[in-house]
Coordinates of C-alpha atoms in Angstrom, one line a residue:
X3 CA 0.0 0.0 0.0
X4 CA 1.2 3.7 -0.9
X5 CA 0.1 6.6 0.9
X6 CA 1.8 9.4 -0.9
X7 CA 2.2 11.6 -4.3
X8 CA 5.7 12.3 -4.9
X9 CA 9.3 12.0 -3.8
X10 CA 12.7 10.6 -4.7
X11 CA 13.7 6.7 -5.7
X12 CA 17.2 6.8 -7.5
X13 CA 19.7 8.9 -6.1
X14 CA 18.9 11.4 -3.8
X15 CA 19.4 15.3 -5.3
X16 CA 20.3 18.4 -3.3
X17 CA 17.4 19.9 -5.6
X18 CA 14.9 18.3 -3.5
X19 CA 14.9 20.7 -0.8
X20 CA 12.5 18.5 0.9
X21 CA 14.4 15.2 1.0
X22 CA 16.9 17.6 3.0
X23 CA 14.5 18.4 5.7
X24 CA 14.7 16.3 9.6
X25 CA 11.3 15.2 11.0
X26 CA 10.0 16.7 13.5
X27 CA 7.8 15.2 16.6
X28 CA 6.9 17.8 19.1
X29 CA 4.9 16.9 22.5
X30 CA 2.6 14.0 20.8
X31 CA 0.5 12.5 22.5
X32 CA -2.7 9.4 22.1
X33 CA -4.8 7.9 23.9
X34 CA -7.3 4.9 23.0
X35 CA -9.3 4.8 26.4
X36 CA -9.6 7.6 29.2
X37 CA -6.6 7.7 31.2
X38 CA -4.5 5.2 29.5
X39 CA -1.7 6.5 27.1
X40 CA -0.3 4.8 24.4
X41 CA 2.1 8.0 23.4
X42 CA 2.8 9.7 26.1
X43 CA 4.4 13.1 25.0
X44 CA 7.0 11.8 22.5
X45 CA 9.7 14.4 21.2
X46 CA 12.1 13.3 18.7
X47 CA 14.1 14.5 16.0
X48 CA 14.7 12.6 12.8
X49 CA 17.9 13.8 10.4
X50 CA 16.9 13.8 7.2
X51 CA 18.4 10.8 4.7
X52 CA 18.6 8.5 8.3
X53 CA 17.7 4.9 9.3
X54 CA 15.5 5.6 12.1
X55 CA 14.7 2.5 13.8
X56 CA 11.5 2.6 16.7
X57 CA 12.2 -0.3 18.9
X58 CA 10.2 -2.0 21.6
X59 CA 7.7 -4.7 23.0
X60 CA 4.4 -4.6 22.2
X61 CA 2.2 -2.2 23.5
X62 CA 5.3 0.4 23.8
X63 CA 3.6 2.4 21.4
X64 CA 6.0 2.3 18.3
X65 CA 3.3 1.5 15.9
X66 CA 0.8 4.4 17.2
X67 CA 4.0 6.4 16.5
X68 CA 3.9 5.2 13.2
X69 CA 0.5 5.2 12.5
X70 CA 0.6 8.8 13.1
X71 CA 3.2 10.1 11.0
X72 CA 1.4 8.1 8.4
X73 CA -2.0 9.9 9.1
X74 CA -3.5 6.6 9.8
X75 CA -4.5 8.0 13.4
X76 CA -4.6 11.3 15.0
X77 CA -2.9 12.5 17.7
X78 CA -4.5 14.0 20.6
X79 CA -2.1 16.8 20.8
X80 CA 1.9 18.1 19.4
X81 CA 3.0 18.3 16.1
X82 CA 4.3 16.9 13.3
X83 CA 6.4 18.6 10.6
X84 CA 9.1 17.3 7.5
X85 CA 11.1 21.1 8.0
X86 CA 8.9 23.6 7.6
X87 CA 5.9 21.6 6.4
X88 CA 3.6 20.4 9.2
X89 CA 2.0 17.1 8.2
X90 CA -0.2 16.2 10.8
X91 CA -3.0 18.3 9.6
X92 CA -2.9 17.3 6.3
X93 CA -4.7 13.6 5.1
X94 CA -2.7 10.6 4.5
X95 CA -2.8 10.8 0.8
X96 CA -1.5 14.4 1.1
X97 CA 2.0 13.6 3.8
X98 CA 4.4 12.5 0.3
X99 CA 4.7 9.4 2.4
X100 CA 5.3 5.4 1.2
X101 CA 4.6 2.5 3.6
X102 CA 5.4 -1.2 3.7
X103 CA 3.4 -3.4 5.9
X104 CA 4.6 -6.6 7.7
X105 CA 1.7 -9.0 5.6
X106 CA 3.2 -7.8 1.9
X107 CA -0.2 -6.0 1.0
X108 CA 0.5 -6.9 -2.4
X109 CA -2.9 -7.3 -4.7
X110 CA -3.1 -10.8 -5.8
X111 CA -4.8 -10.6 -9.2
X112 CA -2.5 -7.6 -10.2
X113 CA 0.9 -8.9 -12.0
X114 CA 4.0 -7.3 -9.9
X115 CA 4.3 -4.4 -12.4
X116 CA 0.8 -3.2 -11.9
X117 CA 1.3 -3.6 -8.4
X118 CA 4.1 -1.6 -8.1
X119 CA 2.1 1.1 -10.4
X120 CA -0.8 0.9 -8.5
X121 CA -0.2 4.2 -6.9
X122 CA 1.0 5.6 -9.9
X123 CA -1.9 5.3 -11.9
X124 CA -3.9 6.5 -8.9
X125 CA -2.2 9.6 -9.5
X126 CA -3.1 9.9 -12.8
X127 CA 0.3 9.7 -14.3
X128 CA 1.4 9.3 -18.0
X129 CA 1.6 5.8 -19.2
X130 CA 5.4 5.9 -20.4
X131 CA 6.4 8.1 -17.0
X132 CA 4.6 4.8 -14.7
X133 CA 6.3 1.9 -17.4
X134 CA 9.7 4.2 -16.9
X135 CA 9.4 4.5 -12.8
X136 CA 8.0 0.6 -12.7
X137 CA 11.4 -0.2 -14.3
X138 CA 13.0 1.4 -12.0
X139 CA 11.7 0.5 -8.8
X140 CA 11.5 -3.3 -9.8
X141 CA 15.5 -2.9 -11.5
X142 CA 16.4 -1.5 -7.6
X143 CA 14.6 -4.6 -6.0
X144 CA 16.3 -6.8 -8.3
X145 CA 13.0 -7.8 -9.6
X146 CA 13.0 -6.7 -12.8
X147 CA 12.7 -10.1 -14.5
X148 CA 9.3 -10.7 -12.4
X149 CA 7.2 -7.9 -13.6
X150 CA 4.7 -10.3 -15.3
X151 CA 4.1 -12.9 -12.7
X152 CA 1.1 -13.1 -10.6
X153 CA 2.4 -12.1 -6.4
X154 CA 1.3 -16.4 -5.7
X155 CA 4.0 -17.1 -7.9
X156 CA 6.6 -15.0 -5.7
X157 CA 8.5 -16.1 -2.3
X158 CA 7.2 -14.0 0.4
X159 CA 10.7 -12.2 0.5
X160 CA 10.1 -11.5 -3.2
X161 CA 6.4 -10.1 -2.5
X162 CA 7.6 -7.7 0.1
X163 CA 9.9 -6.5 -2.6
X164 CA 7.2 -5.6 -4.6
X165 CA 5.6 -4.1 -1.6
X166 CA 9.1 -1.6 -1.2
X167 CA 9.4 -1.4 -4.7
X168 CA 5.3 0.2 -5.0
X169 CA 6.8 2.5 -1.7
X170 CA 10.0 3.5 -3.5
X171 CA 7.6 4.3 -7.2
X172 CA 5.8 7.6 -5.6
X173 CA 8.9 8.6 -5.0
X174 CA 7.9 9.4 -1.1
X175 CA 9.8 11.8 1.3
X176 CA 9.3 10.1 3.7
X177 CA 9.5 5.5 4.2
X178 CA 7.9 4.1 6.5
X179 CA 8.5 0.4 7.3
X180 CA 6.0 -1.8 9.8
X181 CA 7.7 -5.1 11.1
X182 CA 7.9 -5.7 7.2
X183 CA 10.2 -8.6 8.1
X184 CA 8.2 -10.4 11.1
X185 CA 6.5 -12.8 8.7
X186 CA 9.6 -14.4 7.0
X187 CA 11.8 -17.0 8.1
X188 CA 15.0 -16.5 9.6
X189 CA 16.7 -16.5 6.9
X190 CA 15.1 -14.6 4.7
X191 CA 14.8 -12.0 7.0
X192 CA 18.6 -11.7 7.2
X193 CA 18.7 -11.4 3.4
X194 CA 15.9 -8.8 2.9
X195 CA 17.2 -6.6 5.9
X196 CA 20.4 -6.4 4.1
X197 CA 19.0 -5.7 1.2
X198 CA 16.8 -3.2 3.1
X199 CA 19.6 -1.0 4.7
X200 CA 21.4 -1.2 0.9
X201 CA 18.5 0.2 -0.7
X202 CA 17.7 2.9 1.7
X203 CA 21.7 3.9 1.8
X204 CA 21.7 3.9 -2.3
X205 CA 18.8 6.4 -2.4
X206 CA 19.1 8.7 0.7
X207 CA 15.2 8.4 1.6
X208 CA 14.4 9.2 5.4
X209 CA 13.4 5.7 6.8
X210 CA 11.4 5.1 10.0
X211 CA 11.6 1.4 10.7
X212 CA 9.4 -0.2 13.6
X213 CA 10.8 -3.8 14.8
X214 CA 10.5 -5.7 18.4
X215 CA 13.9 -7.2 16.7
X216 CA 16.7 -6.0 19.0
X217 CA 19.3 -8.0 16.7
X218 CA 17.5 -6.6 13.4
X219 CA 17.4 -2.8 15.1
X220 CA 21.4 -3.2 15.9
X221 CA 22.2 -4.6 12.3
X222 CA 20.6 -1.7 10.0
X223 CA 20.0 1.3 12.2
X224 CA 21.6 4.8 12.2
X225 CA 19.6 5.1 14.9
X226 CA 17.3 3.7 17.3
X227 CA 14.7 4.7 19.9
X228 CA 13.9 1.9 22.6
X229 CA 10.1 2.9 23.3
X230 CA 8.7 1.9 26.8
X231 CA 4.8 2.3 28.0
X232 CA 4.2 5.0 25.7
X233 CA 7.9 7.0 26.1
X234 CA 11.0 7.1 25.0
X235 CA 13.6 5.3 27.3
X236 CA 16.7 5.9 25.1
X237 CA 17.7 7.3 21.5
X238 CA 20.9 6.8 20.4
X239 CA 23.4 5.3 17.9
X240 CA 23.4 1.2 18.1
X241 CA 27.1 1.6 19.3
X242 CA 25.9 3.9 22.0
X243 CA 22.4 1.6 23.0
X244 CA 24.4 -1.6 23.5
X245 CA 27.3 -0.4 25.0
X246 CA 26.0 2.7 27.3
X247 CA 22.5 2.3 27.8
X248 CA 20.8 4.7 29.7
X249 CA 18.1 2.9 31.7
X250 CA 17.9 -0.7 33.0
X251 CA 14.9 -1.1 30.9
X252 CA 16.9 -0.4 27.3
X253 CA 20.3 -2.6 29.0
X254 CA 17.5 -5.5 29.4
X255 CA 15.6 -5.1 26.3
X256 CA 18.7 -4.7 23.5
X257 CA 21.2 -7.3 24.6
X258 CA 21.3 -9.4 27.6
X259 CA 22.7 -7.9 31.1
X260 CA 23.6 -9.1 34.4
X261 CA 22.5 -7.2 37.4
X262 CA 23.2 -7.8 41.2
X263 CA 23.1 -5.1 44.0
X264 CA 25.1 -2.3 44.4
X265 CA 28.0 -2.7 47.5
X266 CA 29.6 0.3 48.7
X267 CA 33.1 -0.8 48.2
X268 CA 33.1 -1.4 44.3
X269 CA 30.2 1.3 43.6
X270 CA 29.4 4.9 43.9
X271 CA 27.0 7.0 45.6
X272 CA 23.4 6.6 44.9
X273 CA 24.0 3.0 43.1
X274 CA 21.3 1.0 43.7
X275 CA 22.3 -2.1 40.6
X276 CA 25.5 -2.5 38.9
X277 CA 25.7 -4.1 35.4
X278 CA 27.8 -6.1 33.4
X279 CA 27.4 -7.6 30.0
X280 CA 27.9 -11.1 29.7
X281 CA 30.5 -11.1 27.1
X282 CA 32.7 -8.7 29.7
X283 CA 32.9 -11.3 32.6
X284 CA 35.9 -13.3 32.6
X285 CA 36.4 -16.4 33.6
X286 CA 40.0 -16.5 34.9
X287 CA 42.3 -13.4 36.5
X288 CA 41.8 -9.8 35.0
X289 CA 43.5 -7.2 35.8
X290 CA 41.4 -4.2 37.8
X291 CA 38.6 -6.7 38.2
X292 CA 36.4 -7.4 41.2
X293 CA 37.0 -11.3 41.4
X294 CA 34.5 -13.2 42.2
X295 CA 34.4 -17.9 43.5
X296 CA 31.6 -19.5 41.3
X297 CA 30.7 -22.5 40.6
X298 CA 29.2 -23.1 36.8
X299 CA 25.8 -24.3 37.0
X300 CA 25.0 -24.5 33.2
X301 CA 27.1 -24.6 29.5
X302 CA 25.3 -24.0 26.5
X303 CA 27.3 -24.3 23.3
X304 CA 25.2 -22.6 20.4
X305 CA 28.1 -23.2 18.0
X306 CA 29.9 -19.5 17.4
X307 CA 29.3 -19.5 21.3
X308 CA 28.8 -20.5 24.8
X309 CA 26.9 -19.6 27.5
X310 CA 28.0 -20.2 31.2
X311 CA 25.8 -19.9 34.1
X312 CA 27.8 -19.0 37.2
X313 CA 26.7 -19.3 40.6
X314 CA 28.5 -16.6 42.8
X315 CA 28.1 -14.8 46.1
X316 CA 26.7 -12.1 43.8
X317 CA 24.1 -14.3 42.6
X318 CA 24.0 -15.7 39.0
X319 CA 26.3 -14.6 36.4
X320 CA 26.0 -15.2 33.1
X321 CA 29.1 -15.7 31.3
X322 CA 29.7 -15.7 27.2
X323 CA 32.3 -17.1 25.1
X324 CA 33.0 -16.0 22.0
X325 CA 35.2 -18.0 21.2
X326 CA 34.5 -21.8 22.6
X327 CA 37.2 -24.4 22.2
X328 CA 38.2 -27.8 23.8
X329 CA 40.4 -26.1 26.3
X330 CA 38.3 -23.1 27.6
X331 CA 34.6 -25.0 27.1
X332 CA 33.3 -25.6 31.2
X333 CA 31.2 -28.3 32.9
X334 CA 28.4 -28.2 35.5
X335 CA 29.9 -28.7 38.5
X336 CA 33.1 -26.9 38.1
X337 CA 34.7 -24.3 40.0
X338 CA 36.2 -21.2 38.6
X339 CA 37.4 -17.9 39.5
X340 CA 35.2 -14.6 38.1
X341 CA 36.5 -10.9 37.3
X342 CA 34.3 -8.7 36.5
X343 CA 36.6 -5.4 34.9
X344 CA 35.7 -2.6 36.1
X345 CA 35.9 -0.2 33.4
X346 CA 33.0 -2.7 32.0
X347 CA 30.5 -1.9 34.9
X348 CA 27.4 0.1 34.6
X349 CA 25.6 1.8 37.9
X350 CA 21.8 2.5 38.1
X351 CA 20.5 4.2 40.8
X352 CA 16.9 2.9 42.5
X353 CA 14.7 4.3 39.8
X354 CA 16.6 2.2 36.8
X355 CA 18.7 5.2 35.6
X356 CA 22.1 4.8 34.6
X357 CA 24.6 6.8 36.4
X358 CA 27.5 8.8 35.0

């Protein structure tokens, strides 16, 4: 499904002077029922030409978000503007916006040219100017040799392809993307995420991407806002949301993190939690390291790596090896000595908030 008129799909061109312009989301706010929020006075700022990536459980609100930049719901209050140009007054078919949808939405008795010209042809556009931007869409896609087949005949990553290439044809200013890979398998959805991120890269178009995928979010982002309840918990680089998250929520939710309380001789003032990532605790001596006696409870090789669960005065630890072999691989039972460096631990004070 397209929602938009116009835009940019093969290189992007200082000429469009709106392609240049950062989304704006000022104070939004919605609510479904009395008293219960979905978006909860959101403020964010979207560069222009980025990856934008809205990540969270469900329920945190990232599709609302979506829904209304889109123009698919209203907010209750705030603003939404592309630069100068507020948009959340205007109708969806009026926002230069294209959207792709997590079931395809492709139209099954239309061939995968005419889908991808629906919204061209909705527009009332010249026959040769539709044939020439079909081409072009489908060429970027690498479907060009499947413009005459029916969407039955297609894989379902090959349908959502037509379902970016039909976004990418109204040449939007804006792309939105709705969990467009939750209904392929595992490894299709590491193929068309690459091909995703290349895509969006090649032609410079402002991308908001919404994903409960922590590993997806990390692997195609320029940035990424963890959502929680209706508000933003954290919105950074992936580099800066894995390695210094700023609440407990986002160190739980992107990653995996060990917590145990907070002692006074190893952390500062007003340190209620300290955290460590599991791929930071060593098993062995570290230098300027709080060592730890444990006893491993649990190894789980998964191939690439292993997983130790350590028992410790602490509480459980959970340790990860990147590298497994013959020599380093554990057993239940064993004991071993812990270090946890330092320079690797995060503080949180008592309302989850990550300390400086």
């Amino acid at each position: 499904m397209t929602v938009a008129p116009r835009g940019a799909i093969v290189k992007p061109s200082p000429a469009r002077s709106h392609a240049l312009s950062d989304l704006v989301i000022a104070s939004v706010t919605k609510s479904y029922t009395a008293g219960t929020r979905v978006l909860d006075g959101i403020d964010l700022t979207i560069a222009a030409g980025a990856f934008f990536t809205l990540l969270g459980p469900s329920g945190c609100g990232k599709t609302t978000l979506l829904r209304c930049i889109a123009g698919f719901l209203q907010p209750d209050s705030g603003r939404i503007a592309i630069g100068a140009d507020r948009i959340d007054t205007l109708p969806a078919h009026r926002r230069d916006i294209g959207m792709v949808f997590q079931d395809y939405a492709v139209f099954p008795h239309l061939t995968v040219a005419e889908n991808v010209g629906f919204g061209l042809k909705a527009r009332r556009m010249e026959r040769g100017e539709i044939a020439r931007r079909v081409q072009e869409s489908l060429a970027t896609v690498r479907l060009a040799d499947y413009a005459d087949r029916l969407p039955g005949a297609l894989s379902g990553g090959q349908q959502q392809r037509v379902g970016l290439a039909r976004a990418m044809a109204i040449r939007p200013r804006l792309l939105l993307m709705d969990e467009p890979l939750s209904n392929l398998d595992a490894k299709l959805r590491l193929e068309l995420r690459e091909d995703i991120r290349d895509i969006q890269q090649r032609l410079g178009i402002t991308t908001i991407y919404v994903t409960h995928d922590q590993e997806e979010a990390l692997a195609v982002s320029d940035r990424i806002c963890v959502m929680h309840a209706g508000r933003i918990e954290q919105n950074a680089t992936p580099f800066e949301l894995y390695r210094a998250p700023a609440t407990r929520f986002a160190a739980t939710f992107v990653g995996e993190m060990n917590f145990f309380p907070a002692a006074p001789d190893f952390a500062p003032p007003g340190a209620a939690e300290v955290a460590i990532r599991p791929e930071d605790v060593v098993i062995g001596p570290h230098d300027a390291a709080i060592g730890l006696d444990g006893v491993v409870r649990k190894v789980t090789f998964l191939g690439r790596e292993a997983q130790v669960l350590i028992a410790t005065p602490l509480g459980n630890l959970l340790q990860r090896d990147s590298r497994p072999s013959a020599e380093t691989l554990h057993s239940a039972g064993q004991p071993v000595r812990v270090s946890l460096p330092r320079a690797r631990l995060a503080f949180f004070d008592a309302h989850g908030i990550r300390l400086p």
